[in-house]
Amino acid sequence: MTKIAILGSTGSIGTTALRVISRLKDFQITALSANGNIPLLNRQALKFKPKKIAVGQKQIEDISLIQDADIVLIAVVGFAGLKPLINAIKLKKRIALANKESLIVAGDLINRMLKKYNAGIIPVDSEHSAIRQCLEGKNIREVSNIILTASGGALRKHTVKELQKVRVADVLNHPTWKMGKKITVDSATLINKGFEVIEAHYLFGIPYEKIKVVIHPQSLVHGAVEFIDGTIIAQMGITDMAIPIQYAITHPKKFPPITKKLDLASAGKIEFLRPDMRKFPCFALAMQAARESGSMPVVLNAANEVAVKKFLDGKINFMKIPRLIETVMKRHKTVKNPDMDDIFRLDAETRRYAEEIN
């Protein structure tokens, strides 16, 4: 019996993971955690009967929560996922990682820890799951580029002028994916794709110049790898996070999906477009932070989390998100090789400063 701990069980990824696990044999939930939505957590606990339940950030960071688990699914949103990831690595757990922010802010340190403790990460993000599958059995030295696809979000067809007036409801109306509010906003600004470029860099050891991004409105191709002979291998599937979640927790075995399968004959038109950087300044800011490296991605992430919350709370308009992030990044003097103490300190300092910006 494979024991699984789900950190962030009441969010979009967590609830989908429980839907997957309820259909699989020989998998047992040993721990659940949530930062809020206690009524849903109670219902989950009654159904899956975990040995341990945690509520709030402090309890989620308690290392004893995951000691009995074979697999730890980290579905906590944002910077809050970093300490649970560190705990899972130190316990040498198999990690299904749905929290990209941990790698954004501490990718070098996390990779060193993975080697030290002989732990492993399987990404849950659909794009990185796709890239991993395309790379299986392949020689990484024969890779020319990896290609991450982006839907373009809810505002892909809006003009720059129209973006000034979009409402929160407009942004949250994603055309192809059902996700949490924060990542849906990140998808609309395209900063999520910038985060995913950084994540791919650390997951696969691919230099930034070999990581390409294309807009793919249909969201059927989740990722692709181009090899030095000019051939491209792509991974396709329907837009349901149950697929990469199931891959992450059952790998290397495969089981029938709980979702419908992709029917190529009825898939229709498939498009690939270059992103319009005039409409997506957040993507450019993410790439700037990636190039500067060091502590700049910490600042990028913290400023974005504050800006997105302000937007969702109606305190700033949509186009103020990149302006706030840029203001914070310009103020920061990069620390070249931050340690974990630096990362937590800079995250807190950046949030305080970003909160003061109107």
PDB file of C-alpha atoms in Angstrom, residues 61-165:
ATOM      1  CA  GLU A  61       5.441  23.024   8.154  1.00  0.00           C
ATOM      2  CA  ASP A  62       5.617  20.400  10.944  1.00  0.00           C
ATOM      3  CA  ILE A  63       7.896  17.670   9.598  1.00  0.00           C
ATOM      4  CA  SER A  64       6.035  14.939  11.525  1.00  0.00           C
ATOM      5  CA  LEU A  65       3.017  15.490   9.260  1.00  0.00           C
ATOM      6  CA  ILE A  66       4.682  13.661   6.370  1.00  0.00           C
ATOM      7  CA  GLN A  67       6.907  11.143   8.157  1.00  0.00           C
ATOM      8  CA  ASP A  68       4.650   8.162   7.417  1.00  0.00           C
ATOM      9  CA  ALA A  69       4.144   8.995   3.732  1.00  0.00           C
ATOM     10  CA  ASP A  70       5.846   7.352   0.768  1.00  0.00           C
ATOM     11  CA  ILE A  71       4.782  10.169  -1.573  1.00  0.00           C
ATOM     12  CA  VAL A  72       4.260  13.811  -0.624  1.00  0.00           C
ATOM     13  CA  LEU A  73       2.105  15.881  -2.963  1.00  0.00           C
ATOM     14  CA  ILE A  74       2.922  19.536  -2.343  1.00  0.00           C
ATOM     15  CA  ALA A  75      -0.036  21.538  -3.630  1.00  0.00           C
ATOM     16  CA  VAL A  76       0.409  24.523  -1.316  1.00  0.00           C
ATOM     17  CA  VAL A  77       0.135  27.822  -3.204  1.00  0.00           C
ATOM     18  CA  GLY A  78       3.041  30.248  -3.407  1.00  0.00           C
ATOM     19  CA  PHE A  79       6.125  30.776  -1.227  1.00  0.00           C
ATOM     20  CA  ALA A  80       4.366  28.912   1.582  1.00  0.00           C
ATOM     21  CA  GLY A  81       5.290  25.645  -0.139  1.00  0.00           C
ATOM     22  CA  LEU A  82       9.049  26.072   0.375  1.00  0.00           C
ATOM     23  CA  LYS A  83       9.377  24.805   3.960  1.00  0.00           C
ATOM     24  CA  PRO A  84       7.186  21.724   3.341  1.00  0.00           C
ATOM     25  CA  LEU A  85       9.336  20.922   0.286  1.00  0.00           C
ATOM     26  CA  ILE A  86      12.515  21.196   2.359  1.00  0.00           C
ATOM     27  CA  ASN A  87      10.979  18.843   4.945  1.00  0.00           C
ATOM     28  CA  ALA A  88      10.065  16.288   2.285  1.00  0.00           C
ATOM     29  CA  ILE A  89      13.575  16.387   0.810  1.00  0.00           C
ATOM     30  CA  LYS A  90      15.218  15.895   4.212  1.00  0.00           C
ATOM     31  CA  LEU A  91      13.011  12.852   4.796  1.00  0.00           C
ATOM     32  CA  LYS A  92      14.053  11.501   1.364  1.00  0.00           C
ATOM     33  CA  LYS A  93      10.451  11.315   0.204  1.00  0.00           C
ATOM     34  CA  ARG A  94       9.262  10.936  -3.343  1.00  0.00           C
ATOM     35  CA  ILE A  95       7.828  14.364  -4.094  1.00  0.00           C
ATOM     36  CA  ALA A  96       5.003  15.218  -6.472  1.00  0.00           C
ATOM     37  CA  LEU A  97       5.539  18.961  -6.795  1.00  0.00           C
ATOM     38  CA  ALA A  98       2.696  21.265  -7.785  1.00  0.00           C
ATOM     39  CA  ASN A  99       4.326  24.266  -6.099  1.00  0.00           C
ATOM     40  CA  LYS A 100       6.550  25.922  -8.699  1.00  0.00           C
ATOM     41  CA  GLU A 101       7.348  28.916  -6.486  1.00  0.00           C
ATOM     42  CA  SER A 102       9.730  26.831  -4.348  1.00  0.00           C
ATOM     43  CA  LEU A 103      11.966  26.266  -7.352  1.00  0.00           C
ATOM     44  CA  ILE A 104      11.583  29.868  -8.495  1.00  0.00           C
ATOM     45  CA  VAL A 105      12.973  31.282  -5.261  1.00  0.00           C
ATOM     46  CA  ALA A 106      15.437  28.542  -4.256  1.00  0.00           C
ATOM     47  CA  GLY A 107      16.122  26.358  -7.289  1.00  0.00           C
ATOM     48  CA  ASP A 108      19.893  26.079  -6.814  1.00  0.00           C
ATOM     49  CA  LEU A 109      19.592  25.269  -3.117  1.00  0.00           C
ATOM     50  CA  ILE A 110      16.770  22.780  -3.698  1.00  0.00           C
ATOM     51  CA  ASN A 111      18.781  20.926  -6.351  1.00  0.00           C
ATOM     52  CA  ARG A 112      21.756  20.687  -3.988  1.00  0.00           C
ATOM     53  CA  MET A 113      19.492  19.317  -1.269  1.00  0.00           C
ATOM     54  CA  LEU A 114      17.971  16.754  -3.636  1.00  0.00           C
ATOM     55  CA  LYS A 115      21.454  15.391  -4.353  1.00  0.00           C
ATOM     56  CA  LYS A 116      22.511  15.478  -0.698  1.00  0.00           C
ATOM     57  CA  TYR A 117      19.450  13.600   0.569  1.00  0.00           C
ATOM     58  CA  ASN A 118      18.909  11.427  -2.518  1.00  0.00           C
ATOM     59  CA  ALA A 119      15.320  12.630  -2.898  1.00  0.00           C
ATOM     60  CA  GLY A 120      13.400  13.049  -6.132  1.00  0.00           C
ATOM     61  CA  ILE A 121      10.824  15.404  -7.624  1.00  0.00           C
ATOM     62  CA  ILE A 122       8.217  14.554 -10.234  1.00  0.00           C
ATOM     63  CA  PRO A 123       6.541  17.756 -11.463  1.00  0.00           C
ATOM     64  CA  VAL A 124       2.759  18.055 -11.437  1.00  0.00           C
ATOM     65  CA  ASP A 125       2.544  21.106 -13.718  1.00  0.00           C
ATOM     66  CA  SER A 126       1.109  19.814 -16.987  1.00  0.00           C
ATOM     67  CA  GLU A 127       3.883  21.407 -19.050  1.00  0.00           C
ATOM     68  CA  HIS A 128       6.742  19.963 -17.003  1.00  0.00           C
ATOM     69  CA  SER A 129       5.025  16.608 -16.753  1.00  0.00           C
ATOM     70  CA  ALA A 130       4.839  16.676 -20.547  1.00  0.00           C
ATOM     71  CA  ILE A 131       8.524  17.585 -20.931  1.00  0.00           C
ATOM     72  CA  ARG A 132       9.553  14.840 -18.506  1.00  0.00           C
ATOM     73  CA  GLN A 133       7.577  12.290 -20.520  1.00  0.00           C
ATOM     74  CA  CYS A 134       9.115  13.512 -23.790  1.00  0.00           C
ATOM     75  CA  LEU A 135      12.606  13.181 -22.291  1.00  0.00           C
ATOM     76  CA  GLU A 136      12.174   9.674 -20.886  1.00  0.00           C
ATOM     77  CA  GLY A 137      14.865   7.400 -22.284  1.00  0.00           C
ATOM     78  CA  LYS A 138      16.452  10.250 -24.243  1.00  0.00           C
ATOM     79  CA  ASN A 139      20.008  11.614 -24.136  1.00  0.00           C
ATOM     80  CA  ILE A 140      19.804  15.140 -22.701  1.00  0.00           C
ATOM     81  CA  ARG A 141      22.861  16.116 -24.778  1.00  0.00           C
ATOM     82  CA  GLU A 142      20.806  15.510 -27.920  1.00  0.00           C
ATOM     83  CA  VAL A 143      18.155  18.068 -26.901  1.00  0.00           C
ATOM     84  CA  SER A 144      18.138  21.247 -28.965  1.00  0.00           C
ATOM     85  CA  ASN A 145      15.220  23.020 -27.225  1.00  0.00           C
ATOM     86  CA  ILE A 146      12.328  22.326 -24.920  1.00  0.00           C
ATOM     87  CA  ILE A 147       9.038  24.002 -25.762  1.00  0.00           C
ATOM     88  CA  LEU A 148       6.511  25.119 -23.150  1.00  0.00           C
ATOM     89  CA  THR A 149       3.021  25.903 -24.377  1.00  0.00           C
ATOM     90  CA  ALA A 150       0.777  28.631 -22.967  1.00  0.00           C
ATOM     91  CA  SER A 151      -2.942  29.041 -23.545  1.00  0.00           C
ATOM     92  CA  GLY A 152      -2.583  32.822 -23.441  1.00  0.00           C
ATOM     93  CA  GLY A 153      -5.071  33.015 -20.589  1.00  0.00           C
ATOM     94  CA  ALA A 154      -8.458  34.661 -20.478  1.00  0.00           C
ATOM     95  CA  LEU A 155      -7.223  37.924 -22.029  1.00  0.00           C
ATOM     96  CA  ARG A 156      -5.268  36.647 -25.022  1.00  0.00           C
ATOM     97  CA  LYS A 157      -7.456  38.497 -27.549  1.00  0.00           C
ATOM     98  CA  HIS A 158      -7.664  41.757 -25.602  1.00  0.00           C
ATOM     99  CA  THR A 159      -5.819  44.820 -26.860  1.00  0.00           C
ATOM    100  CA  VAL A 160      -3.384  46.689 -24.622  1.00  0.00           C
ATOM    101  CA  LYS A 161      -6.022  49.420 -24.223  1.00  0.00           C
ATOM    102  CA  GLU A 162      -8.728  46.908 -23.270  1.00  0.00           C
ATOM    103  CA  LEU A 163      -6.448  45.374 -20.628  1.00  0.00           C
ATOM    104  CA  GLN A 164      -6.648  48.621 -18.650  1.00  0.00           C
ATOM    105  CA  LYS A 165     -10.341  48.032 -17.964  1.00  0.00           C
TER     106      LYS A 165
END
